[in-house]
Coordinates of C-alpha atoms in Angstrom, one line a residue:
X1 CA 17.0 120.7 138.6
X2 CA 16.2 118.1 141.2
X3 CA 19.1 116.5 143.0
X4 CA 20.4 113.3 141.5
X5 CA 21.1 110.3 143.7
X6 CA 24.3 109.2 141.9
X7 CA 25.1 106.4 144.3
X8 CA 21.9 104.6 143.5
X9 CA 22.5 104.6 139.7
X10 CA 26.2 104.0 139.7
X11 CA 28.5 101.2 140.9
X12 CA 31.4 102.1 143.2
X13 CA 33.9 102.4 140.3
X14 CA 31.6 104.5 138.3
X15 CA 30.7 106.7 141.2
X16 CA 34.4 107.4 142.0
X17 CA 34.9 108.6 138.4
X18 CA 31.7 110.7 138.2
X19 CA 32.5 112.5 141.5
X20 CA 36.2 113.0 140.8
X21 CA 37.8 116.3 141.3
X22 CA 39.4 118.6 138.7
X23 CA 42.6 118.2 136.8
X24 CA 43.6 115.5 134.3
X25 CA 41.7 112.2 134.7
X26 CA 42.4 109.0 132.7
X27 CA 39.4 106.7 132.9
X28 CA 40.2 103.2 131.6
X29 CA 36.8 101.7 130.8
X30 CA 37.1 98.0 129.9
X31 CA 34.6 96.3 127.6
X32 CA 31.0 96.3 128.8
X33 CA 31.6 98.3 131.9
X34 CA 29.2 101.1 131.3
X35 CA 31.5 103.7 129.8
X36 CA 28.7 105.9 128.3
X37 CA 26.6 105.6 131.4
X38 CA 29.5 106.9 133.4
X39 CA 30.4 109.7 131.0
X40 CA 26.9 111.2 130.8
X41 CA 26.6 111.1 134.6
X42 CA 29.9 112.9 134.9
X43 CA 28.4 115.7 132.7
X44 CA 25.3 115.7 134.9
X45 CA 27.4 115.9 138.0
X46 CA 29.3 118.9 136.7
X47 CA 26.0 120.6 135.9
X48 CA 24.6 119.8 139.3
X49 CA 27.8 121.4 140.9
X50 CA 27.0 124.6 139.1
X51 CA 29.1 124.5 136.0
X52 CA 27.4 126.3 133.1
X53 CA 26.5 124.3 130.1
X54 CA 28.5 126.4 127.6
X55 CA 31.6 125.8 129.7
X56 CA 31.6 122.0 129.1
X57 CA 32.9 120.4 126.0
X58 CA 32.1 116.8 125.2
X59 CA 33.9 115.3 122.2
X60 CA 32.8 112.0 120.6
X61 CA 33.6 110.2 117.3
X62 CA 30.2 110.1 115.6
X63 CA 27.2 112.5 115.4
X64 CA 25.0 109.6 116.5
X65 CA 27.0 109.1 119.7
X66 CA 27.0 112.8 120.4
X67 CA 23.2 113.0 120.0
X68 CA 22.6 109.9 122.2
X69 CA 24.9 111.3 125.0
X70 CA 23.2 114.7 125.0
X71 CA 19.7 113.1 125.0
X72 CA 20.8 111.0 128.0
X73 CA 22.1 114.0 129.8
X74 CA 18.8 115.7 129.1
X75 CA 16.9 112.8 130.7
X76 CA 19.2 112.7 133.7
X77 CA 19.1 116.4 134.6
X78 CA 15.5 116.8 133.6
X79 CA 16.1 119.9 131.4
X80 CA 17.5 120.9 128.0
X81 CA 21.3 121.0 127.8
X82 CA 21.4 122.6 124.3
X83 CA 24.0 125.1 125.5
X84 CA 26.6 122.3 126.1
X85 CA 29.2 122.0 123.4
X86 CA 29.0 118.4 122.3
X87 CA 29.9 116.7 119.0
X88 CA 32.6 115.2 116.9
X89 CA 36.1 116.6 116.5
X90 CA 35.2 117.8 113.1
X91 CA 32.1 119.6 114.4
X92 CA 34.1 121.4 117.0
X93 CA 36.9 122.3 114.6
X94 CA 34.4 123.7 112.0
X95 CA 32.6 125.7 114.7
X96 CA 35.9 127.3 115.7
X97 CA 37.1 127.9 112.2
X98 CA 33.8 129.6 111.1
X99 CA 34.6 132.4 113.6
X100 CA 38.3 132.7 113.0
X101 CA 39.2 131.3 109.6
X102 CA 40.3 134.7 108.3
X103 CA 43.3 134.5 110.6
X104 CA 44.7 131.6 108.5
X105 CA 43.8 132.9 105.1
X106 CA 40.2 131.6 104.6
X107 CA 36.9 133.3 104.4
X108 CA 34.4 132.5 107.2
X109 CA 32.0 131.1 104.6
X110 CA 34.6 128.6 103.2
X111 CA 33.1 125.5 101.6
X112 CA 33.4 122.0 103.0
X113 CA 33.9 119.5 100.2
X114 CA 32.8 116.0 101.0
X115 CA 34.7 112.9 99.9
X116 CA 33.0 112.6 96.6
X117 CA 33.8 116.2 95.7
X118 CA 37.4 115.7 96.9
X119 CA 37.8 112.8 94.5
X120 CA 36.3 114.8 91.7
X121 CA 38.7 117.7 92.3
X122 CA 41.6 115.3 92.6
X123 CA 40.7 113.8 89.3
X124 CA 40.6 117.3 87.7
X125 CA 44.1 117.9 89.0
X126 CA 45.4 114.7 87.5
X127 CA 44.0 115.5 84.1
X128 CA 44.9 119.2 84.0
X129 CA 48.5 118.3 84.9
X130 CA 48.7 116.1 81.8
X131 CA 48.5 112.7 83.4
X132 CA 46.2 110.1 82.0
X133 CA 43.6 109.0 84.7
X134 CA 43.7 105.3 83.7
X135 CA 47.5 105.3 84.0
X136 CA 47.7 107.2 87.3
X137 CA 46.6 106.1 90.8
X138 CA 42.9 106.7 91.4
X139 CA 41.8 109.7 93.4
X140 CA 40.6 107.6 96.3
X141 CA 44.1 106.0 96.6
X142 CA 45.7 109.4 96.7
X143 CA 43.2 110.7 99.2
X144 CA 43.9 107.8 101.5
X145 CA 47.7 108.5 101.4
X146 CA 47.3 112.2 101.8
X147 CA 44.7 111.9 104.6
X148 CA 46.9 109.5 106.6
X149 CA 49.8 112.0 106.5
X150 CA 47.5 114.8 107.8
X151 CA 46.0 112.7 110.6
X152 CA 49.4 111.4 111.7
X153 CA 51.0 114.9 111.4
X154 CA 53.8 113.6 109.3
X155 CA 55.2 115.0 106.0
X156 CA 53.0 113.9 103.1
X157 CA 56.2 113.3 101.0
X158 CA 57.1 110.5 103.3
X159 CA 53.8 108.7 102.8
X160 CA 53.9 109.2 99.0
X161 CA 57.4 107.8 98.9
X162 CA 56.5 104.7 101.0
X163 CA 53.4 104.1 98.8
X164 CA 54.8 104.7 95.3
X165 CA 58.6 104.4 95.4
X166 CA 58.4 100.8 94.2
X167 CA 55.6 101.4 91.6
X168 CA 55.7 102.6 88.0
X169 CA 54.5 106.0 89.1
X170 CA 56.9 108.9 89.7
X171 CA 57.0 110.1 93.3
X172 CA 57.5 113.6 92.0
X173 CA 54.4 113.3 89.8
X174 CA 52.3 112.3 92.8
X175 CA 53.7 115.2 94.8
X176 CA 52.8 117.6 92.0
X177 CA 49.2 116.4 92.1
X178 CA 49.1 116.9 95.8
X179 CA 50.5 120.4 95.5
X180 CA 48.0 121.3 92.8
X181 CA 45.1 119.9 94.9
X182 CA 46.1 121.9 97.9
X183 CA 46.4 125.1 95.8
X184 CA 43.0 124.7 94.2
X185 CA 41.3 124.1 97.5
X186 CA 42.8 127.3 98.8
X187 CA 41.8 129.2 95.7
X188 CA 38.3 127.9 96.0
X189 CA 38.2 128.8 99.7
X190 CA 37.4 125.2 100.4
X191 CA 38.4 122.5 102.9
X192 CA 38.1 118.8 102.8
X193 CA 37.5 116.8 106.0
X194 CA 41.2 116.4 106.8
X195 CA 41.7 120.1 106.3
X196 CA 39.1 121.0 109.0
X197 CA 41.2 119.3 111.7
X198 CA 44.6 120.4 110.2
X199 CA 43.5 124.0 110.0
X200 CA 41.9 124.1 113.4
X201 CA 45.2 122.9 114.9
X202 CA 47.1 125.5 112.9
X203 CA 44.8 128.2 114.1
X204 CA 45.2 127.2 117.8
X205 CA 48.9 126.9 117.4
X206 CA 49.6 130.1 115.4
X207 CA 47.0 132.4 117.0
X208 CA 47.6 132.4 120.8
X209 CA 44.7 134.8 121.3
X210 CA 42.3 132.3 119.7
X211 CA 43.6 129.4 121.7
X212 CA 43.3 131.5 124.9
X213 CA 39.7 132.3 124.1
X214 CA 38.7 128.6 124.1
X215 CA 41.0 127.7 126.9
X216 CA 39.1 130.2 129.0
X217 CA 35.7 129.2 127.7
X218 CA 35.9 125.5 128.5
X219 CA 36.2 124.9 132.2
X220 CA 36.0 121.1 131.5
X221 CA 36.7 118.9 128.5
X222 CA 35.5 115.3 128.3
X223 CA 36.7 113.0 125.5
X224 CA 35.1 109.6 124.6
X225 CA 36.9 106.7 123.0
X226 CA 40.3 108.4 123.6
X227 CA 42.2 105.3 122.4
X228 CA 41.0 106.0 118.9
X229 CA 42.2 109.6 118.7
X230 CA 44.9 110.4 116.1
X231 CA 47.9 112.6 116.5
X232 CA 46.2 115.8 115.3
X233 CA 43.2 115.2 117.5
X234 CA 45.4 114.6 120.5
X235 CA 47.2 117.9 119.9
X236 CA 43.9 119.8 119.6
X237 CA 42.8 118.5 123.0
X238 CA 46.1 119.4 124.6
X239 CA 45.8 123.0 123.4
X240 CA 42.2 123.4 124.5
X241 CA 43.0 122.4 128.1
X242 CA 46.3 124.2 128.4
X243 CA 46.4 126.1 131.6
X244 CA 43.7 124.4 133.7
X245 CA 44.1 120.7 132.4
X246 CA 40.5 120.0 133.5
X247 CA 40.4 117.0 131.1
X248 CA 38.7 113.7 131.4
X249 CA 39.5 111.1 128.8
X250 CA 37.6 107.9 128.7
X251 CA 38.8 104.9 126.7
X252 CA 40.3 101.4 126.8
X253 CA 43.8 100.7 125.5
X254 CA 42.7 97.0 125.1
X255 CA 40.4 98.2 122.3
X256 CA 42.8 100.3 120.3
X257 CA 42.6 98.7 116.9
X258 CA 42.6 101.4 114.3
X259 CA 46.3 102.3 113.7
X260 CA 45.8 101.5 110.0
X261 CA 43.6 104.6 109.7
X262 CA 45.9 106.9 111.8
X263 CA 44.8 106.3 115.4
X264 CA 47.7 106.9 117.8
X265 CA 47.9 104.3 120.5
X266 CA 50.5 106.5 122.3
X267 CA 47.9 109.2 123.1
X268 CA 46.3 107.0 125.7
X269 CA 49.5 105.2 126.8
X270 CA 51.4 108.4 127.4
X271 CA 48.6 110.3 129.1
X272 CA 49.9 109.9 132.7
X273 CA 53.4 111.1 131.6
X274 CA 52.2 114.1 129.5
X275 CA 49.7 115.4 132.2
X276 CA 51.4 116.0 135.5
X277 CA 49.4 114.9 138.5
X278 CA 46.9 112.9 136.3
X279 CA 44.7 110.5 138.2
X280 CA 43.9 107.0 136.8
X281 CA 40.5 105.3 137.3
X282 CA 39.6 101.8 136.2
X283 CA 36.1 100.4 135.2
X284 CA 36.4 96.6 135.4
X285 CA 32.9 95.5 136.3
X286 CA 31.3 94.0 133.2
X287 CA 27.6 93.9 132.7
X288 CA 27.6 92.2 129.3
X289 CA 29.2 88.8 129.3
X290 CA 29.1 85.7 131.4
X291 CA 32.1 84.9 133.6
X292 CA 33.4 82.2 131.3
X293 CA 33.7 84.5 128.3
X294 CA 35.5 87.1 130.5
X295 CA 38.0 84.5 131.7
X296 CA 39.0 83.9 128.1
X297 CA 39.1 87.7 127.4
X298 CA 41.4 88.3 130.4
X299 CA 43.7 85.4 129.5
X300 CA 44.0 86.4 125.8
X301 CA 45.0 90.0 126.5
X302 CA 47.4 89.2 129.3
X303 CA 50.2 88.4 126.8
X304 CA 50.4 92.0 125.7
X305 CA 53.3 93.9 127.2
X306 CA 52.3 97.5 126.4
X307 CA 49.1 97.9 128.4
X308 CA 47.3 99.2 131.5
X309 CA 46.5 95.9 133.2
X310 CA 42.8 95.4 133.8
X311 CA 40.8 92.4 134.9
X312 CA 37.2 92.1 133.8
X313 CA 34.7 90.9 136.4
X314 CA 31.2 89.7 135.5
X315 CA 28.0 90.7 137.2
X316 CA 26.2 87.7 135.6
X317 CA 25.8 84.1 136.9
X318 CA 28.1 81.4 135.8
X319 CA 27.3 79.7 132.5
X320 CA 29.0 77.2 130.2
X321 CA 32.5 77.5 128.9
X322 CA 33.3 78.9 125.4
X323 CA 33.8 76.3 122.7
X324 CA 37.0 75.7 120.7
X325 CA 36.5 73.4 117.7
X326 CA 39.2 72.0 115.5
X327 CA 38.0 71.5 111.9
X328 CA 39.8 70.1 108.9
X329 CA 39.4 72.8 106.2
X330 CA 37.7 76.1 105.6
X331 CA 34.7 74.2 104.0
X332 CA 34.4 71.9 107.0
X333 CA 34.5 75.0 109.2
X334 CA 31.6 76.5 107.2
X335 CA 29.6 73.3 107.6
X336 CA 30.3 73.2 111.3
X337 CA 29.3 76.8 111.8
X338 CA 25.9 76.1 110.1
X339 CA 25.5 73.1 112.4
X340 CA 26.3 75.2 115.4
X341 CA 23.9 77.9 114.3
X342 CA 21.1 75.4 114.0
X343 CA 21.9 74.0 117.5
X344 CA 21.7 77.6 118.9
X345 CA 18.3 78.0 117.1
X346 CA 17.0 74.8 118.8
X347 CA 18.1 76.3 122.1
X348 CA 15.9 79.3 121.6
X349 CA 18.2 81.9 120.0
X350 CA 17.1 83.8 117.0
X351 CA 19.4 84.3 113.9
X352 CA 19.7 87.9 114.8
X353 CA 21.2 86.9 118.2
X354 CA 24.2 85.5 116.4
X355 CA 27.2 87.1 114.7
X356 CA 30.3 85.7 112.9
X357 CA 33.3 88.0 113.4
X358 CA 36.3 87.5 111.2
X359 CA 39.7 89.2 110.8
X360 CA 39.4 89.9 107.0
X361 CA 36.4 90.1 104.7
X362 CA 37.6 87.3 102.4
X363 CA 37.4 84.9 105.4
X364 CA 33.7 84.8 104.8
X365 CA 33.8 83.3 101.3
X366 CA 33.1 79.6 102.3
X367 CA 30.6 80.8 104.8
X368 CA 28.6 82.7 102.3
X369 CA 28.6 79.7 99.9
X370 CA 27.4 77.3 102.7
X371 CA 24.8 79.7 104.1
X372 CA 23.2 80.0 100.7
X373 CA 23.3 76.2 100.2
X374 CA 21.6 75.6 103.6
X375 CA 19.2 78.5 103.3
X376 CA 20.4 80.3 106.4
X377 CA 19.5 84.0 106.2
X378 CA 22.5 86.3 106.6
X379 CA 23.5 89.9 106.3
X380 CA 27.0 91.1 105.5
X381 CA 27.7 94.2 107.7
X382 CA 31.4 94.7 106.6
X383 CA 30.7 95.3 103.0
X384 CA 28.9 93.7 100.1
X385 CA 28.6 90.0 99.5
X386 CA 31.8 88.3 98.4
X387 CA 31.0 87.8 94.7
X388 CA 29.4 91.2 94.4
X389 CA 32.7 93.0 95.1
X390 CA 34.3 94.9 92.2
X391 CA 37.6 93.1 92.3
X392 CA 36.0 89.7 92.4
X393 CA 33.7 90.6 89.5
X394 CA 36.7 91.8 87.6
X395 CA 38.4 88.4 88.0
X396 CA 35.2 86.5 87.2
X397 CA 34.8 88.5 84.0
X398 CA 38.3 87.4 83.0
X399 CA 37.4 83.8 83.6
X400 CA 34.0 84.0 81.8
X401 CA 35.5 85.3 78.6
X402 CA 37.8 82.3 78.5
X403 CA 34.8 79.9 78.9
X404 CA 32.4 81.8 76.7
X405 CA 33.6 83.6 73.5
X406 CA 30.2 85.3 73.1
X407 CA 30.2 86.9 76.6
X408 CA 30.1 90.6 75.5
X409 CA 29.6 91.9 79.1
X410 CA 32.7 90.2 80.4
X411 CA 34.7 91.2 77.4
X412 CA 33.8 94.9 77.8
X413 CA 34.5 94.8 81.6
X414 CA 38.0 93.4 80.9
X415 CA 38.8 96.0 78.1
X416 CA 37.5 98.9 80.1
X417 CA 40.3 98.4 82.7
X418 CA 42.7 99.6 80.0
X419 CA 43.6 103.2 79.4
X420 CA 41.6 104.9 76.7
X421 CA 38.8 102.3 76.6
X422 CA 35.3 103.2 77.6
X423 CA 31.9 101.6 77.0
X424 CA 31.6 103.0 73.5
X425 CA 35.0 102.0 72.3
X426 CA 34.7 98.5 73.9
X427 CA 31.4 98.0 72.1
X428 CA 33.1 99.1 68.8
X429 CA 35.9 96.6 69.2
X430 CA 33.5 93.9 70.0
X431 CA 31.5 94.5 66.8
X432 CA 34.7 94.6 64.7
X433 CA 35.8 91.3 66.1
X434 CA 32.5 89.8 64.9
X435 CA 30.7 89.7 68.3
X436 CA 33.0 86.9 69.4
X437 CA 36.3 86.6 71.1
X438 CA 37.9 83.1 71.5
X439 CA 41.1 83.3 73.6
X440 CA 42.1 79.9 72.1
X441 CA 42.3 81.4 68.6
X442 CA 45.6 83.2 68.1
X443 CA 44.0 85.2 65.3
X444 CA 41.3 86.6 67.6
X445 CA 44.0 87.8 70.1
X446 CA 46.1 89.3 67.3
X447 CA 43.1 91.1 65.8
X448 CA 42.3 92.5 69.2
X449 CA 45.8 93.9 69.6
X450 CA 45.5 95.7 66.3
X451 CA 42.1 97.3 67.3
X452 CA 43.3 98.7 70.6
X453 CA 44.7 102.2 71.1
X454 CA 48.4 102.4 71.8
X455 CA 47.8 103.3 75.5
X456 CA 45.9 100.0 75.9
X457 CA 48.2 97.7 73.9
X458 CA 50.8 97.1 76.6
X459 CA 48.2 96.0 79.1
X460 CA 46.6 93.6 76.7
X461 CA 50.1 92.2 75.8
X462 CA 50.7 91.5 79.5
X463 CA 47.4 89.5 79.7
X464 CA 47.9 87.9 76.3
X465 CA 50.9 86.0 77.6
X466 CA 48.7 84.3 80.2
X467 CA 46.7 82.7 77.4
X468 CA 49.8 81.1 75.8
X469 CA 49.7 78.3 78.4
X470 CA 46.1 77.4 77.6
X471 CA 45.3 74.5 75.3
X472 CA 41.5 73.8 75.5
X473 CA 38.7 75.0 77.7
X474 CA 38.3 71.5 79.1
X475 CA 41.8 71.4 80.5
X476 CA 42.4 74.7 82.4
X477 CA 44.3 75.0 85.6
X478 CA 42.1 77.7 87.1
X479 CA 44.4 78.2 90.1
X480 CA 47.4 79.0 87.9
X481 CA 45.3 81.0 85.5
X482 CA 44.1 83.4 88.2
X483 CA 47.5 83.7 89.8
X484 CA 49.1 84.5 86.4
X485 CA 46.5 87.1 85.6
X486 CA 47.1 88.8 88.9
X487 CA 50.8 88.8 88.5
X488 CA 50.7 89.9 84.8
X489 CA 48.1 92.7 85.2
X490 CA 45.7 92.9 88.0
X491 CA 48.1 93.4 90.9
X492 CA 49.2 96.8 89.5
X493 CA 45.7 97.6 88.4
X494 CA 44.4 97.0 92.0
X495 CA 47.1 99.1 93.6
X496 CA 46.2 102.0 91.4
X497 CA 42.4 101.6 91.8
X498 CA 41.9 100.7 95.5
X499 CA 43.2 102.1 98.8
X500 CA 43.0 98.6 100.3
X501 CA 44.5 96.7 97.4
X502 CA 46.3 94.2 99.7
X503 CA 43.0 93.0 101.2
X504 CA 41.4 92.8 97.8
X505 CA 44.3 90.8 96.4
X506 CA 44.0 88.4 99.4
X507 CA 40.4 87.8 98.4
X508 CA 41.4 87.0 94.8
X509 CA 44.0 84.6 96.1
X510 CA 41.3 82.8 98.1
X511 CA 39.2 82.5 94.9
X512 CA 42.2 80.9 93.1
X513 CA 42.6 78.4 96.0
X514 CA 38.9 77.6 96.0
X515 CA 38.7 76.7 92.3
X516 CA 40.9 73.6 92.9
X517 CA 38.2 71.7 94.6
X518 CA 36.0 71.7 91.5
X519 CA 36.3 69.3 88.6
X520 CA 36.7 72.1 86.1
X521 CA 36.8 75.9 85.9
X522 CA 33.4 75.7 84.2
X523 CA 31.8 73.9 87.1
X524 CA 33.1 76.5 89.5
X525 CA 31.8 79.4 87.5
X526 CA 28.4 77.7 87.1
X527 CA 28.1 77.4 90.9
X528 CA 29.1 81.0 91.3
X529 CA 26.4 82.1 88.9
X530 CA 23.7 79.9 90.6
X531 CA 24.7 81.0 94.1
X532 CA 24.6 84.7 93.0
X533 CA 21.2 84.2 91.5
X534 CA 20.0 82.5 94.7
X535 CA 21.6 85.3 96.7
X536 CA 19.5 87.9 94.8
X537 CA 16.3 85.8 95.4
X538 CA 16.9 85.6 99.1
X539 CA 17.7 89.3 99.4
X540 CA 14.3 90.0 98.0
X541 CA 12.7 88.8 101.3
X542 CA 15.4 89.6 103.8
X543 CA 14.0 90.2 107.3
X544 CA 15.6 91.5 110.5
X545 CA 16.1 87.9 111.7
X546 CA 19.4 87.2 110.0
X547 CA 22.8 86.1 111.1
X548 CA 25.3 89.0 111.0
X549 CA 28.7 88.5 109.3
X550 CA 31.3 91.2 109.6
X551 CA 34.8 92.2 110.4
X552 CA 35.9 92.7 114.0
X553 CA 36.9 96.3 113.2
X554 CA 33.3 96.9 112.2
X555 CA 31.8 95.2 115.2
X556 CA 33.5 97.3 117.9
X557 CA 30.9 98.8 120.3
X558 CA 28.3 96.1 119.4
X559 CA 27.3 92.9 121.2
X560 CA 25.4 89.6 120.5
X561 CA 24.3 86.7 122.7
X562 CA 26.2 84.3 120.3
X563 CA 29.5 85.1 118.7
X564 CA 31.5 82.9 116.4
X565 CA 35.1 83.6 115.4
X566 CA 36.4 81.6 112.4
X567 CA 39.9 81.1 111.0
X568 CA 41.9 81.2 114.2
X569 CA 45.1 80.1 112.5
X570 CA 48.5 81.7 112.2
X571 CA 48.6 83.9 109.1
X572 CA 44.8 84.3 109.1
X573 CA 44.4 85.7 112.6
X574 CA 46.9 87.1 113.4
X575 CA 47.3 88.3 109.8
X576 CA 50.1 87.2 107.7
X577 CA 51.3 90.8 107.3
X578 CA 51.6 91.3 111.0
X579 CA 53.6 88.1 111.4
X580 CA 55.9 88.9 108.4
X581 CA 56.7 92.4 109.8
X582 CA 57.9 90.7 113.0
X583 CA 56.6 93.8 114.9
X584 CA 55.6 93.5 118.5
X585 CA 53.4 96.5 118.1
X586 CA 51.5 94.9 115.2
X587 CA 51.0 91.6 116.9
X588 CA 49.8 93.3 120.1
X589 CA 47.2 95.2 118.0
X590 CA 46.1 91.9 116.5
X591 CA 45.8 90.5 120.0
X592 CA 43.7 93.5 121.0
X593 CA 41.5 92.8 118.0
X594 CA 40.9 89.2 119.2
X595 CA 40.0 90.6 122.7
X596 CA 37.5 92.9 121.0
X597 CA 35.9 89.9 119.2
X598 CA 35.7 87.8 122.4
X599 CA 34.1 90.6 124.4
X600 CA 31.3 91.0 121.9
X601 CA 29.8 87.7 123.2
X602 CA 27.2 87.9 125.9
X603 CA 26.4 84.1 126.4
X604 CA 28.0 81.9 123.8
X605 CA 31.4 82.0 122.2
X606 CA 32.6 79.6 119.6
X607 CA 36.1 79.7 118.2
X608 CA 37.1 77.7 115.1
X609 CA 40.6 76.4 114.3
X610 CA 41.1 74.9 110.9
X611 CA 43.9 72.3 110.5
X612 CA 44.7 72.9 106.9
X613 CA 44.2 75.8 104.4
X614 CA 44.4 76.0 100.6
X615 CA 47.8 76.8 99.2
X616 CA 48.2 79.5 96.6
X617 CA 49.0 76.8 94.0
X618 CA 45.7 75.0 94.9
X619 CA 46.8 72.2 97.2
X620 CA 46.6 72.2 101.0
X621 CA 49.1 73.3 103.6
X622 CA 49.0 72.6 107.4
X623 CA 47.7 75.4 109.6
X624 CA 49.3 76.3 112.9
X625 CA 46.6 77.2 115.5
X626 CA 46.6 80.9 116.3
X627 CA 48.8 81.9 119.1
X628 CA 45.8 83.6 120.6
X629 CA 44.1 80.3 121.1
X630 CA 47.3 78.7 122.5
X631 CA 47.4 81.5 125.1
X632 CA 44.0 80.6 126.6
X633 CA 44.4 77.9 129.3
X634 CA 42.8 74.5 128.3
X635 CA 40.6 74.5 131.4
X636 CA 38.8 77.7 130.3
X637 CA 37.2 76.2 127.2
X638 CA 35.3 73.2 125.9
X639 CA 37.1 71.2 123.2
X640 CA 34.5 70.0 120.8
X641 CA 35.0 67.3 118.1
X642 CA 32.8 68.1 115.1
X643 CA 30.7 65.6 113.3
X644 CA 31.9 67.1 110.0
X645 CA 35.5 66.7 108.7

């Protein structure tokens, strides 16, 4: 291949990394500093120095990232690099296991079962052990608990105890399902995604000859997004480079935000201690954002104690300062954001140049209402639209049957949450009730109780108590009604159904708060119906030019000219859970999350601070501004007084 002029395509920081010597190398690549550009040129440099393709291992987190990196290496070196080992951790582990699985009790042609098949198998285990599926945690909930234990390399019994010790479910029963699931996979010669990593590590640990083979094969190992590795991935890397330690890890401790799914922040923070003689390199020259945005980013992350200190420097010309706006309520915030978007449009930005990044999905509720009212096209990238979510539809079905005794669909949806009730039996109950169910008629409620199977009766009795406080459909306290329904039934139901039950229950709480501003429960439900219909109509003609709404976790690695961050209030961002736990570690991860949101902005950054939020009982309570906003010096931002209060 022709010689590459690395100095002409790299800045001084990047060049130092690319041409570094052997041994352990920690590359701290801050946001927007050309991490991928540096990494692929490092591979090209090693190839130019004579290293054979098959003796380089490049590990990434997604197949897409791996393909893009290998394509870029191809372009740089001017020839095919198909012999280079590049891919995800799962891809590497599967490749190793296919050759050596017999050593740990598997055939080489073992089956990989995907998440859908895993849930099916788990469901079979639950039923075959004599547990009733509707009275037991759902397979996806169990898979989440079991998977976290694997990826953190901690005993699964500990995670089961933490999750189910305070629930109605026996910890021993859950452990028995786990044991049965593990046994059946082994009998089937099958592995799920978690097993692939777990068994690869077991192979490398228990079979020194296999570990030695790959230690000898890979002269150099490079790892992308090292801050996102979990415990088991960290151990696999350590074993693969044992002996030569020719390892380059690239990542940013400032962007470590995935502990909730098992990422181990200590992997990157302890690297220099674990690898004797390791060299540290810093990429701090940012090509993405204007200087004013980076000043805010540097200021906000400075409060973290546990960090490798880095200071982002912009290559772009000076621009205007980010905006901080104090708004009265969540509704006022939504109106202001629409106003701000229209201002950006007049300045020449497209809708697709703008993104709203929030801490939790339910923070988008008022925004979605207001966007639909003002006909601003938008796309939810962090899930489905608010009122299309399963748990929100569940609660709305409960409210609709109160308002409309003839609503068979809502009645069936409510009943089918109970054990032993499916579509056929729900339809039969409806017919025997005379195709009507009026919650204000004690006789209707008593008849329903008589028609339900014994397994469903208790659940209905819990809900039935909620209706005792109702007098007429014209005088319903919707806030109290939703809260009582959650406390009596839906909280436990959600915990058994969803692996993110806490987040879903937070969304339902917001629904309860939001109802208070309407004259009646009926008027609220009417608007929900109209907005949902309008939503469907707008979706019919959705184009690429839309405002993106998504969580910050989902936005990592992306960028937009205009970024808006709502709900910068204590308890919203940082989250209430992180504050209640009084954990420095949790708060510091929340601060890193804010840093990630800020550094997505290229030109414009707008941060909204509501002054009051809805109380659970339906009134309003004062909001304290987020500590993250308080940590940004006043001179770094523009304080804007909105026209809407």
